[in-house]
Tab-separated table of C-alpha atoms and ligand atoms in Angstrom:
chain	number	residue	atom	x	y	z
A	68	MET	CA	0.000	0.000	0.000
A	69	LYS	CA	1.281	3.475	-0.865
A	70	ILE	CA	2.200	5.893	1.946
A	71	HIS	CA	-0.602	8.350	0.976
A	72	THR	CA	-3.174	5.566	1.505
A	73	LYS	CA	-1.666	4.309	4.743
A	74	ALA	CA	-1.596	7.869	6.117
A	75	VAL	CA	-5.411	8.152	5.989
A	76	HIS	CA	-6.343	4.600	7.033
A	77	ALA	CA	-3.785	3.021	9.376
A	78	GLY	CA	-4.485	2.997	13.125
A	79	ASP	CA	-8.135	4.127	13.026
A	80	ARG	CA	-11.448	2.283	13.067
A	81	LYS	CA	-10.948	-0.482	15.599
A	82	LYS	CA	-13.724	-3.086	15.607
A	83	ALA	CA	-14.434	-2.993	19.349
A	84	GLN	CA	-18.207	-2.591	18.902
A	85	SER	CA	-20.780	-2.796	16.090
A	86	GLN	CA	-20.676	0.962	15.399
A	87	ILE	CA	-17.140	1.981	14.660
A	88	PRO	CA	-16.132	5.669	14.791
A	89	VAL	CA	-14.389	6.713	11.556
A	90	ALA	CA	-11.766	8.588	13.554
A	91	THR	CA	-10.263	7.333	16.807
A	92	PRO	CA	-11.874	9.193	19.736
A	93	VAL	CA	-9.826	11.048	22.328
A	94	HIS	CA	-9.708	8.751	25.334
A	95	PHE	CA	-9.437	11.093	28.288
A	96	ALA	CA	-8.996	8.464	30.951
A	97	ALA	CA	-6.100	7.963	33.329
A	98	SER	CA	-7.136	4.388	34.070
A	99	TRP	CA	-9.530	1.623	32.935
A	100	ILE	CA	-11.973	-0.523	34.851
A	101	THR	CA	-11.631	-4.231	34.175
A	102	GLU	CA	-14.552	-6.166	35.663
A	103	ASP	CA	-12.709	-9.463	35.569
A	104	THR	CA	-9.584	-9.285	37.774
A	105	ALA	CA	-8.080	-12.360	36.126
A	106	GLU	CA	-8.228	-10.447	32.829
A	107	LEU	CA	-6.576	-7.403	34.447
A	108	ASP	CA	-3.830	-9.713	35.692
A	109	ARG	CA	-3.231	-10.900	32.113
A	110	ILE	CA	-3.181	-7.296	30.852
A	111	PHE	CA	-0.660	-6.248	33.513
A	112	GLY	CA	1.397	-9.310	32.688
A	113	ASP	CA	1.411	-8.459	28.958
A	114	GLU	CA	-0.261	-11.790	28.155
A	115	GLN	CA	-3.356	-10.032	26.810
A	116	LYS	CA	-3.732	-6.766	24.937
A	117	GLY	CA	-5.764	-4.195	26.823
A	118	PHE	CA	-5.707	-0.950	28.701
A	119	SER	CA	-5.118	-0.424	32.403
A	120	TYR	CA	-3.345	2.874	32.956
A	121	SER	CA	-2.610	5.724	30.524
A	122	ARG	CA	1.094	5.871	31.330
A	123	TYR	CA	1.294	2.306	29.975
A	124	ASP	CA	-0.985	2.644	27.004
A	125	ASN	CA	-3.932	4.700	25.777
A	126	PRO	CA	-6.199	3.833	22.811
A	127	THR	CA	-5.735	7.239	21.137
A	128	ASN	CA	-1.968	7.022	21.479
A	129	ALA	CA	-2.078	3.399	20.335
A	130	ALA	CA	-3.862	4.436	17.125
A	131	LEU	CA	-1.204	7.080	16.398
A	132	GLU	CA	1.547	4.587	17.203
A	133	GLU	CA	0.035	2.025	14.851
A	134	LEU	CA	-0.226	4.646	12.116
A	135	MET	CA	3.400	5.735	12.475
A	136	THR	CA	4.627	2.149	12.732
A	137	SER	CA	2.990	1.566	9.378
A	138	LEU	CA	4.407	4.728	7.767
A	139	GLU	CA	7.959	4.062	9.004
A	140	SER	CA	7.920	0.272	8.436
A	141	GLY	CA	8.653	-0.371	12.112
A	142	ALA	CA	7.744	-3.101	14.580
A	143	GLY	CA	6.040	-0.664	16.964
A	144	ALA	CA	6.182	2.863	18.322
A	145	LEU	CA	5.858	5.077	21.370
A	146	ALA	CA	4.183	8.494	21.295
A	147	CYS	CA	6.087	10.958	23.486
A	148	ALA	CA	5.373	14.422	24.863
A	149	SER	CA	7.883	16.134	22.542
A	150	GLY	CA	10.543	15.383	19.969
A	151	MET	CA	13.218	15.867	22.643
A	152	ALA	CA	11.463	13.420	24.989
A	153	ALA	CA	11.393	10.920	22.111
A	154	LEU	CA	15.111	11.434	21.426
A	155	GLU	CA	16.034	10.974	25.073
A	156	HIS	CA	13.881	7.864	25.289
A	157	ALA	CA	15.352	6.338	22.127
A	158	LEU	CA	18.889	6.965	23.433
A	159	LYS	CA	18.088	5.309	26.771
A	160	ALA	CA	16.486	2.305	25.060
A	161	ALA	CA	19.469	1.911	22.716
A	162	LEU	CA	22.098	2.292	25.449
A	163	LEU	CA	20.414	0.160	28.116
A	164	ASP	CA	22.403	-2.962	27.224
A	165	ARG	CA	25.256	-1.254	25.425
A	166	ARG	CA	28.259	0.925	26.172
A	167	LYS	CA	27.111	4.255	27.594
A	168	SER	CA	28.566	6.379	24.854
A	169	VAL	CA	27.284	8.018	21.701
A	170	VAL	CA	28.778	9.100	18.420
A	171	CYS	CA	26.653	11.988	17.192
A	172	ALA	CA	26.540	13.685	13.817
A	173	ARG	CA	28.320	17.056	13.864
A	174	ASP	CA	25.454	18.605	11.865
A	175	ILE	CA	22.464	18.331	14.155
A	176	TYR	CA	19.781	20.338	15.977
A	177	GLY	CA	21.216	22.511	18.780
A	178	ALA	CA	18.971	21.085	21.520
A	179	THR	CA	20.072	17.560	20.582
A	180	ILE	CA	23.659	18.601	21.314
A	181	LYS	CA	22.508	20.039	24.643
A	182	LEU	CA	20.555	16.875	25.456
A	183	LEU	CA	23.720	14.831	25.002
A	184	MET	CA	26.112	17.218	26.736
A	185	ASP	CA	24.021	18.780	29.523
A	186	VAL	CA	21.384	16.157	30.292
A	187	LEU	CA	22.921	12.760	29.516
A	188	GLY	CA	26.584	13.771	29.942
A	189	PRO	CA	26.334	14.282	33.713
A	190	PHE	CA	24.887	10.741	33.971
A	191	GLY	CA	28.073	9.336	32.470
A	192	ILE	CA	27.008	9.094	28.822
A	193	GLU	CA	29.908	10.340	26.731
A	194	THR	CA	29.477	11.887	23.301
A	195	ALA	CA	31.899	12.318	20.431
A	196	PHE	CA	30.890	14.303	17.349
A	197	VAL	CA	31.717	13.196	13.826
A	198	ASP	CA	31.120	14.406	10.298
A	199	THR	CA	28.589	11.785	9.194
A	200	ASN	CA	29.047	12.885	5.593
A	201	ASP	CA	32.542	11.364	5.699
A	202	LEU	CA	32.171	7.564	5.854
A	203	ALA	CA	35.840	6.979	6.664
A	204	ALA	CA	35.538	9.390	9.612
A	205	VAL	CA	32.382	7.560	10.781
A	206	ALA	CA	34.153	4.173	10.673
A	207	GLN	CA	37.129	5.645	12.521
A	208	ALA	CA	34.916	7.232	15.207
A	209	LEU	CA	33.039	3.954	15.693
A	210	ASP	CA	36.301	2.026	16.064
A	211	GLU	CA	37.875	4.606	18.356
A	212	HIS	CA	34.947	5.345	20.682
A	213	LYS	CA	33.139	1.993	20.431
A	214	PRO	CA	29.832	3.763	21.138
A	215	GLY	CA	26.575	2.097	22.110
A	216	ALA	CA	24.748	4.264	19.583
A	217	LEU	CA	25.192	6.598	16.654
A	218	LEU	CA	22.724	9.462	16.367
A	219	MET	CA	22.088	11.464	13.195
A	220	GLU	CA	19.394	13.317	11.251
A	221	THR	CA	18.224	12.288	7.767
A	222	ILE	CA	18.391	15.879	6.516
A	223	SER	CA	20.398	17.960	8.941
A	224	ASN	CA	19.278	21.085	10.760
A	225	PRO	CA	19.926	23.776	9.459
A	226	LEU	CA	22.373	23.189	6.565
A	227	LEU	CA	20.473	20.282	5.015
A	228	ARG	CA	23.279	17.746	4.761
A	229	VAL	CA	22.203	14.234	3.753
A	230	GLY	CA	24.280	11.357	5.146
A	231	ALA	CA	24.629	7.934	3.530
A	232	LEU	CA	22.277	6.313	6.012
A	233	ASP	CA	22.369	2.893	4.363
A	234	GLU	CA	26.183	2.771	4.484
A	235	ILE	CA	26.284	4.144	8.037
A	236	ALA	CA	23.760	1.485	9.105
A	237	LYS	CA	26.124	-1.208	7.798
A	238	LEU	CA	29.056	0.308	9.712
A	239	CYS	CA	26.981	0.437	12.920
A	240	ARG	CA	25.594	-3.077	12.563
A	241	ALA	CA	29.070	-4.514	11.980
A	242	ARG	CA	30.064	-3.052	15.372
A	243	SER	CA	26.809	-3.739	17.292
A	244	ALA	CA	26.119	-0.027	17.745
A	245	ALA	CA	22.479	1.060	17.522
A	246	LEU	CA	21.677	3.568	14.785
A	247	ILE	CA	19.153	6.186	15.919
A	248	VAL	CA	17.849	8.505	13.210
A	249	ASP	CA	15.927	11.741	13.672
A	250	ASN	CA	13.698	11.761	10.589
A	251	THR	CA	11.913	15.030	11.408
A	252	PHE	CA	13.164	17.038	8.390
A	253	ALA	CA	12.663	14.312	5.768
A	254	SER	CA	9.422	12.725	7.057
A	255	PRO	CA	8.577	9.148	6.025
A	256	LEU	CA	7.559	10.433	2.581
A	257	LEU	CA	11.200	11.140	1.700
A	258	MET	CA	13.040	8.542	3.744
A	259	ARG	CA	12.263	5.549	5.936
A	260	PRO	CA	15.432	4.897	7.938
A	261	LEU	CA	14.327	1.504	9.328
A	262	GLU	CA	14.154	0.226	5.739
A	263	LEU	CA	17.756	1.388	5.302
A	264	GLY	CA	19.060	-0.449	8.373
A	265	ALA	CA	18.479	1.964	11.289
A	266	HIS	CA	17.319	0.518	14.634
A	267	LEU	CA	15.255	3.411	15.996
A	268	VAL	CA	13.608	6.376	14.283
A	269	VAL	CA	12.619	9.551	16.083
A	270	HIS	CA	10.264	12.336	15.021
A	271	SER	CA	9.381	15.666	16.422
A	272	THR	CA	5.732	15.397	15.368
A	273	THR	CA	5.450	19.073	16.302
A	274	LYS	CA	6.785	19.644	12.754
A	275	TYR	CA	5.672	18.078	9.442
A	276	LEU	CA	3.575	15.251	10.873
A	277	GLY	CA	1.382	17.479	13.056
A	278	GLY	CA	1.849	20.205	10.495
A	279	HIS	CA	-0.412	22.922	11.887
A	280	GLY	CA	1.655	24.462	14.668
A	281	ASP	CA	-0.920	23.537	17.276
A	282	THR	CA	0.607	20.621	19.111
A	283	LEU	CA	3.916	19.475	20.544
A	284	GLY	CA	4.794	15.807	20.282
A	285	GLY	CA	7.340	13.176	19.429
A	286	LEU	CA	7.551	9.555	18.392
A	287	VAL	CA	10.002	6.713	18.671
A	288	ILE	CA	9.470	4.072	16.007
A	289	SER	CA	11.377	0.922	16.783
A	290	ASP	CA	12.632	-2.196	15.091
A	291	GLU	CA	11.726	-5.597	16.573
A	292	GLU	CA	14.940	-5.790	18.619
A	293	HIS	CA	14.338	-2.637	20.688
A	294	LEU	CA	10.545	-2.504	20.876
A	295	ALA	CA	10.080	-4.332	24.190
A	296	THR	CA	12.720	-2.083	25.822
A	297	VAL	CA	11.150	1.092	24.384
A	298	ARG	CA	7.741	0.134	25.810
A	299	ARG	CA	9.038	-1.274	29.114
A	300	LEU	CA	11.156	1.786	29.974
A	301	SER	CA	8.304	4.101	29.084
A	302	ARG	CA	5.929	2.385	31.531
A	303	VAL	CA	8.149	3.551	34.364
A	304	ALA	CA	9.755	6.743	33.030
A	305	GLY	CA	6.447	7.979	31.571
A	306	PRO	CA	7.543	10.340	28.758
A	307	VAL	CA	4.182	9.772	27.046
A	308	LEU	CA	2.032	12.061	24.914
A	309	GLY	CA	-1.395	13.194	26.127
A	310	PRO	CA	-4.409	11.751	24.249
A	311	MET	CA	-5.597	15.133	22.914
A	312	GLU	CA	-2.172	15.731	21.374
A	313	ALA	CA	-2.203	12.198	19.979
A	314	PHE	CA	-5.563	12.941	18.323
A	315	LEU	CA	-4.351	16.242	16.845
A	316	THR	CA	-1.134	14.655	15.616
A	317	MET	CA	-3.015	11.815	13.984
A	318	ARG	CA	-5.336	14.276	12.294
A	319	GLY	CA	-2.256	16.058	10.968
A	320	VAL	CA	-0.575	12.885	9.749
A	321	LYS	CA	-3.509	12.095	7.446
A	322	THR	CA	-2.540	14.992	5.166
A	323	PHE	CA	1.204	15.068	5.768
A	324	ALA	CA	2.150	13.463	2.439
A	325	LEU	CA	0.098	16.000	0.451
A	326	ARG	CA	1.473	18.916	2.430
A	327	MET	CA	5.016	17.617	2.197
A	328	GLU	CA	4.821	17.233	-1.591
A	329	ARG	CA	3.621	20.819	-1.918
A	330	GLN	CA	6.246	22.056	0.538
A	331	CYS	CA	8.998	20.265	-1.396
A	332	HIS	CA	7.826	21.826	-4.683
A	333	ASN	CA	7.554	25.297	-3.125
A	334	ALA	CA	10.963	24.938	-1.460
A	335	ARG	CA	12.593	23.923	-4.734
A	336	ALA	CA	11.105	26.930	-6.524
A	337	LEU	CA	12.201	29.246	-3.706
A	338	ALA	CA	15.743	27.842	-3.672
A	339	ALA	CA	16.000	28.526	-7.427
A	340	TRP	CA	14.689	32.069	-6.943
A	341	LEU	CA	17.057	32.766	-4.044
A	342	ARG	CA	20.069	31.473	-6.014
A	343	ALA	CA	19.402	34.114	-8.655
A	344	HIS	CA	18.956	36.963	-6.147
A	345	PRO	CA	21.900	39.408	-6.047
A	346	ARG	CA	21.711	39.882	-2.262
A	347	VAL	CA	21.857	36.159	-1.516
A	348	ALA	CA	25.399	34.877	-0.942
A	349	ALA	CA	24.659	31.154	-0.583
A	350	VAL	CA	21.659	28.834	-0.788
A	351	TYR	CA	21.485	25.457	0.934
A	352	TYR	CA	19.018	23.057	-0.659
A	353	PRO	CA	19.613	19.395	-1.536
A	354	ASP	CA	18.464	19.629	-5.200
A	355	ASP	CA	21.660	21.520	-6.074
A	356	PRO	CA	23.925	19.423	-8.364
A	357	ALA	CA	26.831	21.107	-6.531
A	358	HIS	CA	25.453	20.042	-3.104
A	359	PRO	CA	28.270	18.308	-1.180
A	360	ASP	CA	26.067	15.202	-0.773
A	361	ALA	CA	24.580	15.234	-4.301
A	362	ALA	CA	25.353	11.547	-4.936
A	363	VAL	CA	23.692	10.456	-1.669
A	364	VAL	CA	20.727	12.734	-2.364
A	365	ARG	CA	20.254	11.063	-5.775
A	366	ARG	CA	20.470	7.608	-4.198
A	367	LEU	CA	18.323	8.096	-1.085
A	368	LEU	CA	15.766	10.841	-1.763
A	369	PRO	CA	12.891	10.442	-4.236
A	370	GLU	CA	13.335	12.384	-7.489
A	371	GLY	CA	12.002	15.921	-7.044
A	372	LEU	CA	11.346	15.610	-3.290
A	373	TYR	CA	14.216	17.238	-1.404
A	374	GLY	CA	12.417	18.588	1.647
A	375	GLY	CA	10.589	21.745	2.654
A	376	MET	CA	13.519	23.535	4.275
A	377	VAL	CA	15.728	26.095	2.543
A	378	SER	CA	18.600	27.905	4.256
A	379	PHE	CA	20.415	30.909	2.805
A	380	GLU	CA	22.982	33.548	3.657
A	381	ILE	CA	22.381	37.226	2.943
A	382	ALA	CA	25.438	38.985	1.505
A	383	GLY	CA	27.060	41.700	3.586
A	384	LEU	CA	24.641	41.536	6.504
A	385	GLU	CA	25.595	41.224	10.143
A	386	ARG	CA	23.300	40.602	13.067
A	387	THR	CA	21.400	43.923	12.961
A	388	GLY	CA	20.953	43.711	9.182
A	389	ILE	CA	19.513	40.205	9.533
A	390	PHE	CA	17.197	41.391	12.312
A	391	ALA	CA	15.981	44.250	10.059
A	392	PHE	CA	15.393	41.815	7.176
A	393	LEU	CA	13.372	39.527	9.460
A	394	ASP	CA	11.355	42.446	10.798
A	395	ARG	CA	10.412	43.527	7.244
A	396	LEU	CA	8.747	40.160	6.494
A	397	LYS	CA	4.973	40.473	6.437
A	398	LEU	CA	3.581	37.095	5.364
A	399	ILE	CA	6.333	34.756	6.492
A	400	VAL	CA	5.869	33.860	10.129
A	401	LYS	CA	8.801	34.584	12.447
A	402	ALA	CA	8.544	31.698	14.863
A	403	THR	CA	10.749	29.003	16.306
A	404	SER	CA	9.505	25.867	14.643
A	405	LEU	CA	9.193	24.277	11.216
A	406	GLY	CA	6.999	22.050	9.118
A	407	ASP	CA	3.789	24.041	9.560
A	408	VAL	CA	1.373	24.859	6.737
A	409	HIS	CA	2.588	28.470	6.795
A	410	THR	CA	6.086	29.517	5.771
A	411	MET	CA	8.273	30.242	8.772
A	412	VAL	CA	11.628	31.883	9.200
A	413	LEU	CA	14.248	31.408	11.872
A	414	HIS	CA	17.686	32.846	12.578
A	415	PRO	CA	19.692	29.763	13.731
A	416	TRP	CA	22.440	31.931	15.262
A	417	ILE	CA	20.093	33.329	17.925
A	418	SER	CA	17.625	30.452	18.231
A	419	SER	CA	17.973	26.773	17.243
A	420	HIS	CA	21.792	26.846	17.475
A	421	ARG	CA	22.184	29.694	19.993
A	422	ASP	CA	23.817	27.574	22.703
A	423	VAL	CA	26.083	25.579	20.404
A	424	PRO	CA	29.674	26.551	21.252
A	425	MET	CA	31.189	29.004	18.759
A	426	LYS	CA	33.868	26.562	17.559
A	427	GLN	CA	31.267	23.879	16.896
A	428	LYS	CA	29.098	26.387	14.984
A	429	GLU	CA	32.150	27.220	12.872
A	430	ARG	CA	32.821	23.541	12.153
A	431	MET	CA	29.155	23.101	11.196
A	432	GLY	CA	29.381	26.127	8.888
A	433	ILE	CA	26.630	28.108	10.620
A	434	LYS	CA	27.223	31.810	10.068
A	435	GLU	CA	25.543	34.823	11.621
A	436	ASN	CA	23.980	35.791	8.280
A	437	LEU	CA	22.287	32.390	7.854
A	438	VAL	CA	18.503	32.373	7.641
A	439	ARG	CA	16.433	29.176	7.726
A	440	LEU	CA	13.099	28.981	5.938
A	441	SER	CA	10.512	26.303	6.564
A	442	VAL	CA	8.460	26.558	3.405
A	443	GLY	CA	4.694	26.292	3.738
A	444	ILE	CA	1.867	25.352	1.397
A	445	GLU	CA	0.963	28.904	0.300
A	446	ALA	CA	1.144	29.977	-3.364
A	447	VAL	CA	4.884	30.240	-3.920
A	448	GLU	CA	4.508	33.612	-5.697
A	449	ASP	CA	3.255	35.127	-2.440
A	450	ILE	CA	6.210	33.778	-0.455
A	451	ILE	CA	8.571	35.162	-3.114
A	452	SER	CA	6.877	38.600	-3.029
A	453	ASP	CA	7.367	38.800	0.715
A	454	LEU	CA	11.031	37.817	0.495
A	455	GLU	CA	11.547	40.227	-2.409
A	456	GLN	CA	10.252	43.257	-0.495
A	457	ALA	CA	12.206	42.274	2.655
A	458	LEU	CA	15.464	41.779	0.698
A	459	ALA	CA	15.095	45.057	-1.218
B	174	LIG	C1	15.382	18.007	13.831
B	174	LIG	C2	14.685	18.216	15.138
B	174	LIG	N1	14.596	17.204	15.996
B	174	LIG	C3	13.971	17.338	17.190
B	174	LIG	C4	13.413	18.541	17.566
B	174	LIG	C5	12.765	18.672	18.910
B	174	LIG	O1	11.397	18.631	18.801
B	174	LIG	P1	10.378	19.173	19.908
B	174	LIG	O2	10.452	20.652	19.856
B	174	LIG	O3	9.072	18.585	19.497
B	174	LIG	O4	10.858	18.652	21.231
B	174	LIG	C6	13.482	19.634	16.694
B	174	LIG	C7	12.882	20.926	17.072
B	174	LIG	O5	13.043	21.925	16.412
B	174	LIG	C8	14.149	19.470	15.447
B	174	LIG	O6	14.269	20.488	14.578
């Protein structure tokens, strides 16, 4: 079944009674009554499927988890309260029976770096950063640090690098390291990391999957090997999503493939327009034949679908010039997120990558005049008009 079809059918319409709601209801219950205590005993013991307590499982969350398991070709999933909660949970599940160290892609979301350094670091989890676009460097880092897990993004935030996930999966598997992939930027329309050999996939569903800027959430989609650990740890640690958010996310997911296609087409048109603009010094978008990862892009991304994010540098502008440019935008929403139906702009230097140490920002290639656009579903001419007047 194609992903567009799965997105509108999977997870919903459980045959628990003769009238079946077309959409999964929001189950606002902290716990369930089971008349037969022997049955409750089987549910607690995982011998029978059923619901007992919402920290363990909730029917609305279960529907979303089933949907995302289907879209990402996983064995199962866990809906979490945010993308960061999902990342932390995936790392804990991967490292539980492995060495407590991580090799992390150098090009990655700023808060992910902080999660590793400031949250997990003090608990003894060591992190080494590597350029995941250099396979020899990845192999060397794996051999040197012998990490329990390697963490990377499919399309990196904010410079849109695309690593050879399939090759990296082979390197990890040969060394028994778990490969955890944040697939937020690509979405399962563009890439399905579990099909390429990853062990755990993470999403911030706050972005493309939710898509409407109205709900925070995250998901861990697991392979067979890690699923029991993902679910077991969550029962105790309780990083779970609320049922209302699960409902909203699921509603968003139904249209994500359509939105994503439109966003990819708009982003491609915008990247071409920006490249031709005299005030634009550099454009980062994976359709560029001169993109440093062009060969990987051709191999791993579907033809014509290179994501809805475009980053660019404005020539000759420092901090205050960038601020003035941002303040001139009228249609494009200045807000700290991405993947929504409306086009959004962000200044990585002061927001998503604000706390990344200066040296690391330099190594990543993030400059003060870099602007990151999350392209929406509007008519692309209107987005261009807004950029044109703000760049003038
Ligand atoms: C690539 C990526 N992963 C994870 C996250 C974290 O998601 P959340 O804000 O839902 O915790 C973000 C947030 O911007 C992100 O861009």
